[in-house]
Coordinates of C-alpha atoms in Angstrom, one line a residue:
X49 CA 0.0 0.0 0.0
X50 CA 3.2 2.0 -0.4
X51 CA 3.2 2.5 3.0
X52 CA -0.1 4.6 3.5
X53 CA -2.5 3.5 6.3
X54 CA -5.7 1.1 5.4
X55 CA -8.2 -1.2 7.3
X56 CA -7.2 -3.9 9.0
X57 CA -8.8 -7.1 8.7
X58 CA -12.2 -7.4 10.1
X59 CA -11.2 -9.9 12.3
X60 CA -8.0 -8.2 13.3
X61 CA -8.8 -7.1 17.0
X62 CA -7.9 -2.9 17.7
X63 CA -5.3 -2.6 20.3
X64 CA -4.8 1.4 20.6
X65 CA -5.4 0.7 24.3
X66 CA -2.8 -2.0 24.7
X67 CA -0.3 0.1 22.6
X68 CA -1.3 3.5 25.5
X69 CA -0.9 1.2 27.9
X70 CA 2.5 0.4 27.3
X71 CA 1.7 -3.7 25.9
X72 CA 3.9 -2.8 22.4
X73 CA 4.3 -5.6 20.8
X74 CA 5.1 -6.4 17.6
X75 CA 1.5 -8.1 16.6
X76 CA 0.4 -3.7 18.0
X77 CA 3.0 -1.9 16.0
X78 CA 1.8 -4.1 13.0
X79 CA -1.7 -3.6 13.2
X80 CA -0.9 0.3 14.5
X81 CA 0.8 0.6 11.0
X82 CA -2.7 -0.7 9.0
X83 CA -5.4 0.7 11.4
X84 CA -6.4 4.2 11.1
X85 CA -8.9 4.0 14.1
X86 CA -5.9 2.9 16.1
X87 CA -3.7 5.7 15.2
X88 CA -6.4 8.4 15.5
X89 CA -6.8 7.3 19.2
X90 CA -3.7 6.9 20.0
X91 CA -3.1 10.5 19.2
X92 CA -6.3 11.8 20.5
X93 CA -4.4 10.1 23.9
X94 CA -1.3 11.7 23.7
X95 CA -3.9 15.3 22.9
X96 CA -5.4 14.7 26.7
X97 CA -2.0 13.9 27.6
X98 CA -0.5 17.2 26.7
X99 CA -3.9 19.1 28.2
X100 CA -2.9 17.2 31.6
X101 CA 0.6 17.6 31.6
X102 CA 0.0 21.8 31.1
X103 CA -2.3 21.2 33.7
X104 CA 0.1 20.4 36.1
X105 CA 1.3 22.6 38.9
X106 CA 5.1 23.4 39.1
X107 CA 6.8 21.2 41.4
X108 CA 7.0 22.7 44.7
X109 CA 11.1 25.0 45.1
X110 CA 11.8 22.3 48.0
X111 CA 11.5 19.3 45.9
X112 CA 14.7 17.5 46.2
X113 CA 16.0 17.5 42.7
X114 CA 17.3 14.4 42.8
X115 CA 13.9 13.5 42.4
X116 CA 13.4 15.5 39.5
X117 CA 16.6 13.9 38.2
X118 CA 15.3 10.4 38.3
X119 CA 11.8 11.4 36.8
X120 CA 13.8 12.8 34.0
X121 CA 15.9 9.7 33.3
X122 CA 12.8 7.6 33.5
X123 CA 11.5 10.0 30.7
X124 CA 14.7 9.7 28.3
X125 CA 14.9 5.9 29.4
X126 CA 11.3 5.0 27.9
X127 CA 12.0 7.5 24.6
X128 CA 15.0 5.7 24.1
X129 CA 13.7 2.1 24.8
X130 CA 10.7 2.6 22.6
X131 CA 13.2 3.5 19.9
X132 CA 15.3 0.6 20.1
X133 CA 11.9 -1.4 20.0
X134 CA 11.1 0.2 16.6
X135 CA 14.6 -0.6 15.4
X136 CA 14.1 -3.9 16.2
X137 CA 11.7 -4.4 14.2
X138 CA 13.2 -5.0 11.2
X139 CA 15.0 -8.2 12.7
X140 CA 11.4 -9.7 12.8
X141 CA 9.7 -11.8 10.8
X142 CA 7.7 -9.0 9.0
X143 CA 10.0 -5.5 8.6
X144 CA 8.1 -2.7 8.8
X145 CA 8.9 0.4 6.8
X146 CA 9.6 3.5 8.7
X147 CA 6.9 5.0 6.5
X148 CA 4.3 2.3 8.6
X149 CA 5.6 2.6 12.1
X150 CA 3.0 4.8 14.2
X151 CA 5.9 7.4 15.6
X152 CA 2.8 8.8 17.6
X153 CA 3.0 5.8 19.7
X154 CA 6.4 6.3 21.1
X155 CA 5.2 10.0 22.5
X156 CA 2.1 9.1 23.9
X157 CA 3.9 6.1 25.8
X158 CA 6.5 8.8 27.1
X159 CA 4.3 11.7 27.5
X160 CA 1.6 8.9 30.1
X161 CA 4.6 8.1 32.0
X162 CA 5.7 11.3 32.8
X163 CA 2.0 12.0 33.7
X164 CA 2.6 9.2 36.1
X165 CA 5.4 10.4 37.1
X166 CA 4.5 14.4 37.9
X167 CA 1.3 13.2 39.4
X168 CA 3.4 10.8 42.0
X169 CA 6.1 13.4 42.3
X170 CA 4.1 16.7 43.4
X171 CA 0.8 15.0 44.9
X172 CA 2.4 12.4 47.2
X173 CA -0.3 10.7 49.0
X174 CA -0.6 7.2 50.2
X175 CA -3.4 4.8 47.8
X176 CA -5.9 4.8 50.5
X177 CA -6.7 5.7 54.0
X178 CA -9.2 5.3 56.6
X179 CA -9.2 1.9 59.6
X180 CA -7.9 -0.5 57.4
X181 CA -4.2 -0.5 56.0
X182 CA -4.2 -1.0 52.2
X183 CA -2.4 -3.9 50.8
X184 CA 0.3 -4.3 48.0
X185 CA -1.4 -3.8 44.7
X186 CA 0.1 -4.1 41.2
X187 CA -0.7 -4.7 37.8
X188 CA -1.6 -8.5 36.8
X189 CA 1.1 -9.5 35.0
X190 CA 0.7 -12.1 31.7
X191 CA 3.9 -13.6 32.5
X192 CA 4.8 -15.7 36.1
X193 CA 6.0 -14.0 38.6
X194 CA 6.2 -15.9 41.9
X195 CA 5.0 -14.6 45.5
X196 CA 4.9 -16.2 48.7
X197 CA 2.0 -13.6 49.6
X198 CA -1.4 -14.1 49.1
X199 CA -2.1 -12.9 45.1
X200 CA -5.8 -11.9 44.7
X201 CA -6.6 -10.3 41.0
X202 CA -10.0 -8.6 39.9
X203 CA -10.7 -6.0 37.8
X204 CA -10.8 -2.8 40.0
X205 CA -8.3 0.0 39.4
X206 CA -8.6 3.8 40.5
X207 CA -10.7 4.2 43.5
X208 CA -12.4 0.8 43.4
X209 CA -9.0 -0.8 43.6
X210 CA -8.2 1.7 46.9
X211 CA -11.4 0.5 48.1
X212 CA -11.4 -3.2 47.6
X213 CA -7.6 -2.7 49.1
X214 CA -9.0 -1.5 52.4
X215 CA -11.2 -4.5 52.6
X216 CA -7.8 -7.0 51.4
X217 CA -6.2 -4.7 54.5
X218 CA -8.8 -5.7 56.7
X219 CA -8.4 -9.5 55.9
X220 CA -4.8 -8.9 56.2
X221 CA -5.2 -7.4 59.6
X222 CA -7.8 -10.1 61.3
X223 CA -5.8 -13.2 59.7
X224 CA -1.9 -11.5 59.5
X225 CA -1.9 -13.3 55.6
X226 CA -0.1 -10.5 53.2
X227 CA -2.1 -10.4 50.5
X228 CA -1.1 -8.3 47.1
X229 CA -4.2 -7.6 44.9
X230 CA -3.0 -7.3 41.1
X231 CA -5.6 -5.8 38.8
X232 CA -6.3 -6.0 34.8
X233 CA -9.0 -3.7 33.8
X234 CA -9.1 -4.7 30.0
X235 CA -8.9 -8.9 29.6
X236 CA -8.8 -10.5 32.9
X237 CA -9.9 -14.1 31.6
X238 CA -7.1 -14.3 28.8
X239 CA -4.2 -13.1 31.5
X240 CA -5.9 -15.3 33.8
X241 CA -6.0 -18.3 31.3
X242 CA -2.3 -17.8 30.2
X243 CA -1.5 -17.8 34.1
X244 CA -3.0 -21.1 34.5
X245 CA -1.4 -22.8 31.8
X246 CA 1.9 -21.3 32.8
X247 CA 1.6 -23.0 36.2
X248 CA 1.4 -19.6 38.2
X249 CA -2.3 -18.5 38.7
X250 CA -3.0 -16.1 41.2
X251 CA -4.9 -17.6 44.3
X252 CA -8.0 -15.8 44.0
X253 CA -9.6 -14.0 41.2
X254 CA -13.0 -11.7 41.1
X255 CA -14.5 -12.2 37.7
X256 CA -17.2 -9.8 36.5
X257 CA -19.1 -12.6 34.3
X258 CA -20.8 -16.0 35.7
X259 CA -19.9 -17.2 32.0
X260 CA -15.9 -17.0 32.7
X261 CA -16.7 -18.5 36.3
X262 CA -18.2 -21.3 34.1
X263 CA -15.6 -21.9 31.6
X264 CA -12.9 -22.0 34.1
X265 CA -14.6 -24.3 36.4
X266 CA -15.6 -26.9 33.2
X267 CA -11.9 -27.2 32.7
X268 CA -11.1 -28.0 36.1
X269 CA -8.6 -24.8 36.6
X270 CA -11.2 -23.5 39.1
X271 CA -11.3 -25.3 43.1
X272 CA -14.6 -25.7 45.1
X273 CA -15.0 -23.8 48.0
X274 CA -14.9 -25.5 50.7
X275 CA -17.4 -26.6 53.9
X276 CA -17.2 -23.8 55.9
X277 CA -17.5 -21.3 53.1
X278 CA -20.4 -23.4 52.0
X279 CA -22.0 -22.3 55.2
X280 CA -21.1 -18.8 55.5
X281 CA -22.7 -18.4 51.9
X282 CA -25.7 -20.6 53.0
X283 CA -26.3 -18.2 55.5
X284 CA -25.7 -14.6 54.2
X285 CA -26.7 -15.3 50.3
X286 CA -30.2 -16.2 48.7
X287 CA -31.0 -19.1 46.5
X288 CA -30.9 -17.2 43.6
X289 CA -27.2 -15.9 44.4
X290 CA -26.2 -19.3 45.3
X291 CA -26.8 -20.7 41.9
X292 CA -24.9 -18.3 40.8
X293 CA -21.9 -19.0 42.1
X294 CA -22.4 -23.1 41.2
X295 CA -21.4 -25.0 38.4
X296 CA -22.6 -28.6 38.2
X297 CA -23.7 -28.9 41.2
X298 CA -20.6 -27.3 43.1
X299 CA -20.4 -23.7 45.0
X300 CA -17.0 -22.5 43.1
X301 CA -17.8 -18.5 43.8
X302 CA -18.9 -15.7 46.3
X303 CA -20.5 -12.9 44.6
X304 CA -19.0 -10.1 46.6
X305 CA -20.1 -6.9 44.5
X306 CA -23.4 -6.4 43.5
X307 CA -25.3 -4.8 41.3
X308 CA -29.2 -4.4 40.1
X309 CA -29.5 -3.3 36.5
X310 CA -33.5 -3.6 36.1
X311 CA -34.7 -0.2 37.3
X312 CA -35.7 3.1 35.4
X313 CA -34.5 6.3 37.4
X314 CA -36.7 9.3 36.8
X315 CA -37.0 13.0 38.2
X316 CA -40.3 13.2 40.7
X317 CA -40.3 17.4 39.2
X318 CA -41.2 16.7 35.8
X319 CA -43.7 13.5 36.5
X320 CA -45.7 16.3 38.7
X321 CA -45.8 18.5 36.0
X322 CA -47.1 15.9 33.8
X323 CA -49.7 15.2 36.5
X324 CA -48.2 11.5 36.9
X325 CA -49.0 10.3 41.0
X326 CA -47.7 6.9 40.8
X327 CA -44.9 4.8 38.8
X328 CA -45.5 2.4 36.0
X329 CA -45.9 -0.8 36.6
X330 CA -46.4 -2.4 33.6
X331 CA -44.7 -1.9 29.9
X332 CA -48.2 0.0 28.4
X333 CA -48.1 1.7 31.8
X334 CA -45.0 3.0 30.6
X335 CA -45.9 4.2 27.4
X336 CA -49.0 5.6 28.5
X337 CA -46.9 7.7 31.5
X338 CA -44.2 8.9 28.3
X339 CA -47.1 10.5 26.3
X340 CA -48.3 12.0 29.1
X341 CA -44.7 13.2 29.6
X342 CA -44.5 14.5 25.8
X343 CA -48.3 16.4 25.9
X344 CA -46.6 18.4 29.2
X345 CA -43.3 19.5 26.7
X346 CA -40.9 17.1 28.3
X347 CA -39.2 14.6 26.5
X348 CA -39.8 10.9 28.6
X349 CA -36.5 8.9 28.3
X350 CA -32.8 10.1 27.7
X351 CA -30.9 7.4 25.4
X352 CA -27.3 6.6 26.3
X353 CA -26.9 4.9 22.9
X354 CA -23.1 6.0 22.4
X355 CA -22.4 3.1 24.8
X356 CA -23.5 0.1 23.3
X357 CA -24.1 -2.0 26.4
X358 CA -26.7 0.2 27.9
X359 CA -28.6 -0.5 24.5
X360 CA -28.2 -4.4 25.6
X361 CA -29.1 -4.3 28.7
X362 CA -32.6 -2.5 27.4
X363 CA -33.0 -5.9 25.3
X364 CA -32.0 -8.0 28.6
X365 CA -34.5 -6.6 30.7
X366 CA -37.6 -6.7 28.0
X367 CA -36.6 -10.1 26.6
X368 CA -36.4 -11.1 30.8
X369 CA -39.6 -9.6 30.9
X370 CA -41.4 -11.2 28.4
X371 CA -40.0 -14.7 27.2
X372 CA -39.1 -15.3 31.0
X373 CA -36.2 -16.6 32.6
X374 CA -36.1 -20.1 31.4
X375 CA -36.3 -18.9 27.5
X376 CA -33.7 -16.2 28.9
X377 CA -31.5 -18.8 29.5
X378 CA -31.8 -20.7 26.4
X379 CA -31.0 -17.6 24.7
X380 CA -27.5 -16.7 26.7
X381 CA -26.8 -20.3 26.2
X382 CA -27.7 -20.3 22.2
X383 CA -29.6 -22.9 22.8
X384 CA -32.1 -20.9 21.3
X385 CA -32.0 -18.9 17.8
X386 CA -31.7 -15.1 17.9
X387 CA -33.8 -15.3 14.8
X388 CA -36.4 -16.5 17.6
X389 CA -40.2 -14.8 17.0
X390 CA -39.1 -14.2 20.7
X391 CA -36.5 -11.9 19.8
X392 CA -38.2 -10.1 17.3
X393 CA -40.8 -9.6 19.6
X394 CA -38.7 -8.2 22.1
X395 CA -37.2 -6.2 19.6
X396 CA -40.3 -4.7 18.7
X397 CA -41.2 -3.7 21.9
X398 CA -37.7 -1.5 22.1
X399 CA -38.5 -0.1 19.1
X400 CA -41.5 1.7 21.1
X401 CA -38.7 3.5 23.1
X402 CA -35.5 4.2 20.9
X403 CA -36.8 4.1 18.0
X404 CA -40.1 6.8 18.4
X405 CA -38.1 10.6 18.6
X406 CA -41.5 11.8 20.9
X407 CA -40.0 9.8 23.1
X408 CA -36.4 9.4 23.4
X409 CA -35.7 12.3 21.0
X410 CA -33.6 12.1 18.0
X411 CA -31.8 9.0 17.3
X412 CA -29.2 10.9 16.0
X413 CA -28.5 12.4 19.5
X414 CA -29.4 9.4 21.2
X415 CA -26.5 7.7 19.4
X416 CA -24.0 10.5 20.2
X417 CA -25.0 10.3 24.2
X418 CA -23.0 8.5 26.5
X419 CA -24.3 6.9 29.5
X420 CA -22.8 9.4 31.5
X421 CA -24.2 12.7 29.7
X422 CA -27.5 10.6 29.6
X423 CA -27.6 10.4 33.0
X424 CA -26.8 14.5 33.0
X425 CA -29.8 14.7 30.6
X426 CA -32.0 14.3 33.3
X427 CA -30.5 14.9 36.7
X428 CA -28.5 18.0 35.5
X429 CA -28.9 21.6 36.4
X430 CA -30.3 21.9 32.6
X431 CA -32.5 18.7 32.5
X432 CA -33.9 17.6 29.0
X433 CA -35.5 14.5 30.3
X434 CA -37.5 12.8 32.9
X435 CA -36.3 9.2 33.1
X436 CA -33.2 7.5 32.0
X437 CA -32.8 3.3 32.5
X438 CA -29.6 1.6 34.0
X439 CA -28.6 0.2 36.9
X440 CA -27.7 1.2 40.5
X441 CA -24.9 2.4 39.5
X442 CA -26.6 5.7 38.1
X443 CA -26.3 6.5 41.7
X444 CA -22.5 6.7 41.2
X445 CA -23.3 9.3 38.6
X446 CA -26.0 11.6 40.0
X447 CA -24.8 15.2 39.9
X448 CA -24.8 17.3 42.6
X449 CA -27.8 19.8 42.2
X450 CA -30.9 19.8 43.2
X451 CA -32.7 17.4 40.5
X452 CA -29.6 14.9 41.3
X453 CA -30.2 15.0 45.3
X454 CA -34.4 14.1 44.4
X455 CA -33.5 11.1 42.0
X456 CA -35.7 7.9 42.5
X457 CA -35.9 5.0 40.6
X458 CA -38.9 2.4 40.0
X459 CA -38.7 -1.3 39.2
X460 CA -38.3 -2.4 35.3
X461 CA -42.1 -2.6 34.5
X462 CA -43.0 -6.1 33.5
X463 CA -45.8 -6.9 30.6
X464 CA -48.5 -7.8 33.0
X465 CA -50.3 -6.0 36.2
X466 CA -49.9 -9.7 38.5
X467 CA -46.8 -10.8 37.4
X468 CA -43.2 -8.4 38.0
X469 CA -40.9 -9.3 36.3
X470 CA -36.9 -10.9 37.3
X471 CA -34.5 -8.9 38.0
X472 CA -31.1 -8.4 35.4
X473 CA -28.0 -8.1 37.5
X474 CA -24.5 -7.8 37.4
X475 CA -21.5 -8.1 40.1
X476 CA -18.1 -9.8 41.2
X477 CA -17.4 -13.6 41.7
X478 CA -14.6 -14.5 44.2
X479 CA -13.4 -17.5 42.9
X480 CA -10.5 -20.2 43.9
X481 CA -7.1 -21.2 41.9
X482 CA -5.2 -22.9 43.7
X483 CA -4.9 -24.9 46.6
X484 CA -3.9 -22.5 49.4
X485 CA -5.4 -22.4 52.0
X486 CA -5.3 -19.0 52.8
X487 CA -7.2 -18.5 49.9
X488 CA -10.1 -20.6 51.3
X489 CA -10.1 -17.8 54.4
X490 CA -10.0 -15.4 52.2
X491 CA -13.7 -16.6 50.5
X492 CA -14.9 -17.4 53.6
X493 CA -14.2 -13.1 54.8
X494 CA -15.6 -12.0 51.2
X495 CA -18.7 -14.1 52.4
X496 CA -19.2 -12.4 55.5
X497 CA -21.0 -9.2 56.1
X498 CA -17.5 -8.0 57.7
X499 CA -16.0 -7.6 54.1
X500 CA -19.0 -5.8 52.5
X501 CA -19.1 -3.3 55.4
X502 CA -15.3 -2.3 54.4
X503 CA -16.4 -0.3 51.1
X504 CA -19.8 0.3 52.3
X505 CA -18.3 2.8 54.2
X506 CA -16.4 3.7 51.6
X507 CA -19.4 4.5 49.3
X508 CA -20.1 3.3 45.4
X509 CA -20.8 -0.2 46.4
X510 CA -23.9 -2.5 46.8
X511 CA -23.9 -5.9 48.5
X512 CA -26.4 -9.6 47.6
X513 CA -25.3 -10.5 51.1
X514 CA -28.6 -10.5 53.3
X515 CA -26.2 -10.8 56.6
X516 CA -25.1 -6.7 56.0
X517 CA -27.1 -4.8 58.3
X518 CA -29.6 -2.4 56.1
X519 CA -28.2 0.7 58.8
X520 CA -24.6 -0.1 57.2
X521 CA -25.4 2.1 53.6
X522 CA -25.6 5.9 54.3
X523 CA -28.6 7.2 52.8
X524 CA -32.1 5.8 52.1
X525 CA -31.4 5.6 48.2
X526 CA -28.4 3.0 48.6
X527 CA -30.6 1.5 51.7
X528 CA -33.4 1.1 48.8
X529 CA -31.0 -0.5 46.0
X530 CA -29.2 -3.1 48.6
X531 CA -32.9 -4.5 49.3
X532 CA -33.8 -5.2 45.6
X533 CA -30.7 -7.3 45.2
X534 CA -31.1 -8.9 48.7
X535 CA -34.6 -10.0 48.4
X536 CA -34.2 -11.0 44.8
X537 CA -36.0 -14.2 43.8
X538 CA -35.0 -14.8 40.4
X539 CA -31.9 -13.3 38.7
X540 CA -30.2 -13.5 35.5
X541 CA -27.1 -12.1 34.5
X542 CA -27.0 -9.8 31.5
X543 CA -27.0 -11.3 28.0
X544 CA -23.9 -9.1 26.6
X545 CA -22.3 -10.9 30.2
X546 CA -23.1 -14.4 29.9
X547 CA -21.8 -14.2 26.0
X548 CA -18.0 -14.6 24.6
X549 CA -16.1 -11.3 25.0
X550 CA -15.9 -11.3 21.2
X551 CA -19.6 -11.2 21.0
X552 CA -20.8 -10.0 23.9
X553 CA -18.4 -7.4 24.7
X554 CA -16.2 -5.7 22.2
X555 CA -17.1 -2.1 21.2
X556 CA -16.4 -2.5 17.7
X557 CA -18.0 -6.6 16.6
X558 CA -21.0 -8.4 18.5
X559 CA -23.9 -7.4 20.6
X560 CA -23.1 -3.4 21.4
X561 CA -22.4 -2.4 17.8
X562 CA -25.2 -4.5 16.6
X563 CA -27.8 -2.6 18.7
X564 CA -26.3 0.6 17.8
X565 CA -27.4 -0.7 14.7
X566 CA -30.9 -1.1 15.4
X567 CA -31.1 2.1 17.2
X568 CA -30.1 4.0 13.7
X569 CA -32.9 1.4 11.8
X570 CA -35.4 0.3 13.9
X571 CA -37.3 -0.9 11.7
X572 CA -35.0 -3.4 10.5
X573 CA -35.6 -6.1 13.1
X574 CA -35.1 -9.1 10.4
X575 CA -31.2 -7.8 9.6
X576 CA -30.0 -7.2 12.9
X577 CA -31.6 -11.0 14.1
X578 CA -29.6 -12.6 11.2
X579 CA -26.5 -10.3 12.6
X580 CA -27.0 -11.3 16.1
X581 CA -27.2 -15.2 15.1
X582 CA -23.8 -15.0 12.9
X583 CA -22.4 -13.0 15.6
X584 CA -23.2 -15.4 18.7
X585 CA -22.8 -18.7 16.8
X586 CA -19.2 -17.8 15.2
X587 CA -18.3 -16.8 18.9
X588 CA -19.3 -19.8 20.8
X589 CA -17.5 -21.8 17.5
X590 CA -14.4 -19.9 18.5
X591 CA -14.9 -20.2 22.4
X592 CA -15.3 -24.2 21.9
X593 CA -12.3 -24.6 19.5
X594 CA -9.8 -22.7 21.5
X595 CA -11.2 -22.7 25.2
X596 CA -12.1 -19.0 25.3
X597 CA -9.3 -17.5 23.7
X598 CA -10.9 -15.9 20.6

């Protein structure tokens, strides 16, 4: 292509955010030098880069500049070891012209560590504080690397990983175990998987989908809990939470996070102005309550459609609510066509929300809004909507003004008056690797209301365990959202969640991009069920022939 840029293979996977993250390989400088999506992000990285490092203040005049030194050599150390990566390219099996190599990538790599670097430098502070001391935490490596402490991974970086390090602190404390938590925010079940066939898996791992708790158990890589955690999870967790830490028969997880995604949030203000005195209960409820909204000049629903999975978990909760949890299941499992009259069904019954503008407003703008600014759409000092759907975690995301302090939430309506329909949820596993039995303590503290009260306190956490006191969660809201995952009698896991990652959640292939889809054309329920079956057959091919890795 005389070294200009082109597409990449459909089924070459993007990896601008291993290449930011500093995993250059020479699979990401390949793909860098054929993907224009890549580049473009990469350097739209290195833009916010700049903007943070000029927004920066001056390190303070009694800095010891030995410090400053070492920063500094750090900085020239990465520049030149990036450029001695790019040289060595050509020794590989496919040279690269200099024309294709992405030089972008080698100043946005330098420019994030410095970031790094500054931000340690002038804002020492330690990773958490409060009653329990914070444990060692690291990245997950994809390469061995022996411990004798106690290695827990999960998925929880920034402030969740301070806060699930206070409750590792805590175990640490009561038990004197040294424990290192190691996170991986982007693939946790391929690092995990290479771990376990290098020998070295860490000893406990929190997985955010039942479907990777499955695989690994199936293989054998996974280890029961044991009898007492048996009975601590007997006695703090429902049936329905139960099964979902089981595999054939066997408990194999503790859900330790939480998290109830069937619930529509709205504003109280604008359903008094549209003379609306009581929630909807049931889906024509609904309806009926959004034309009421529309007659009163305020538009019902605010659409994050710019994140795929929010349009997903729509479909989860109206094809829970209508084909029920058995069929739901059959579905997840593909035991069950997506070409289903089921699915079309359900389909059509989200095409009464995203796909009617006197409703949800443009689809143009609905596809532009994140779930974020959707969330600002109607809890914001400039509200353009009255309700918004997603899980509890909308409370994490409430601004703080007035309309954001008066936010309240009803159950996902189901189809008939008698009947309400399951709930969709979502959480954390805490699953077994090995045979230590330190980690066997460990489940049996993640089990106990001891461990949930930890980052309770913390805030931005919801707990299945029915052993937490109610009194623990500071306000009535969180009080409110702890109950519907407590008294839960029949759960289900998202679909997007129970599905391959390649299917089920990559932005750019699978599930998200196909509802995207359907929110530009929905009237075009035939294509995207043909889409959805390709997609979620060649996936589960894939998972089968290669045991997950796809």
């Amino acid at each position: 292509d005389g070294g200009g840029v082109i597409d990449p293979p459909e089924n070459d996977e993007h990896c601008w955010e291993q290449a930011v993250d500093g995993e250059v390989t020479v699979d990401v400088l390949d793909h860098l030098s054929r993907c224009l999506e890549c580049r473009v992000r990469a350097l739209s990285m290195r833009s916010a880069t700049q903007i943070t490092l000029a927004s920066i203040p001056p390190a303070p005049e009694c800095l010891d500049v030995r410090v400053l030194a070492a920063v500094e050599s750090e900085r020239q150390s990465r520049r030149l070891g990036a450029g001695r990566l790019f040289a060595a390219l050509g020794h590989g099996r496919r040279r690269l012209s200099w024309a294709r190599r992405p030089p972008i990538l080698v100043g946005a790599i330098a420019l994030v560590a410095v970031v790094i670097a500054m931000l340690v430098v002038t804002k020492p502070a330690p990773l958490v504080t409060g009653q329990s001391q914070a444990v060692n935490v690291r990245p997950l490596s994809g390469y061995c690397t022996r411990s004798r402490q106690l290695t827990v991974a999960g998925v929880w970086s920034g402030q969740e990983g301070s806060d699930f390090a206070r409750v590792l602190g805590a175990f640490e404390q009561r038990t004197g175990i040294n424990v290192t938590y190691a996170y991986e925010t982007h693939s946790i079940a391929t690092k995990l998987q290479n771990l376990i066939q290098e020998g070295c898996a860490p000893d406990v791992a929190l997985l955010p989908q039942p479907g990777t708790m499955n695989e690994l158990a199936a293989a054998g890589d996974l280890k029961p809990l044991d009898s007492t955690v048996a009975a601590i999870v007997r006695r703090n967790y429902s049936r329905a939470w139960r099964q979902l830490g089981t595999e054939h028969g066997r408990l194999y997880g503790v859900w330790f996070k939480g998290a109830a995604k069937s619930m529509i949030w709205y504003r109280p203000a604008a359903f008094r102005a549209a003379g609306i005195t009581s929630v909807p209960r049931t889906w024509q409820q609904l309806l009926t309550d959004s034309q009421r909204l529309r007659r009163a000049g305020i538009q019902p629903f605010a659409i994050g459609g710019g994140d795929g999975w929010t349009l997903t978990d729509w479909f989860s909760n109206i094809y829970l609510a209508t084909a029920g949890p058995v069929r739901y299941q059959e579905l997840a499992d593909n035991r069950i066509k997506w070409t289903s009259p089921s699915v079309k069904h359900a389909l059509s019954l989200l095409a009464q929300i995203i796909g009617d503008p006197s409703i949800s407003g443009s689809r143009l703008s609905s596809a532009r809004t994140t779930f974020p600014r959707s969330v600002r759409d109607v809890f914001g000092a400039d509200p353009k909507a009255a309700m918004v759907f997603e899980g509890d975690f909308v409370s994490s995301f409430l601004p703080h003004t007035k309309s954001g302090e008066n936010a309240r939430f009803f159950n996902f309506p189901g189809m008939r008056p008698e009947k309400s329909a399951p709930i969709e949820v979502g959480g954390d596993v805490a699953v077994v690797l090995t045979s230590s039995p330190a980690a066997q303590k460990l489940e049996a503290f993640l089990a106990s209301p001891a461990a949930a009260e930890v980052w309770i306190r913390q805030g931005g956490f919801i707990s299945a365990n029915r052993g937490v006191p109610v009194s623990t969660y500071p306000s009535d809201l969180l009080r409110r959202l702890s109950r519907r995952l407590v008294d839960a009698q029949s759960v289900r896991f998202g679909l997007s969640d129970q599905e391959p990652a390649a299917f089920g959640s990559d932005p750019y292939q699978g599930m998200w991009s196909i509802f995207q889809a359907f929110l530009a054309h929905p009237d075009e329920k035939a294509k995207v069920t043909q889409r959805l079956e390709i997609g979620a057959t060649a996936a589960a091919r894939c998972e089968r022939a290669v045991g997950g890795d796809c």
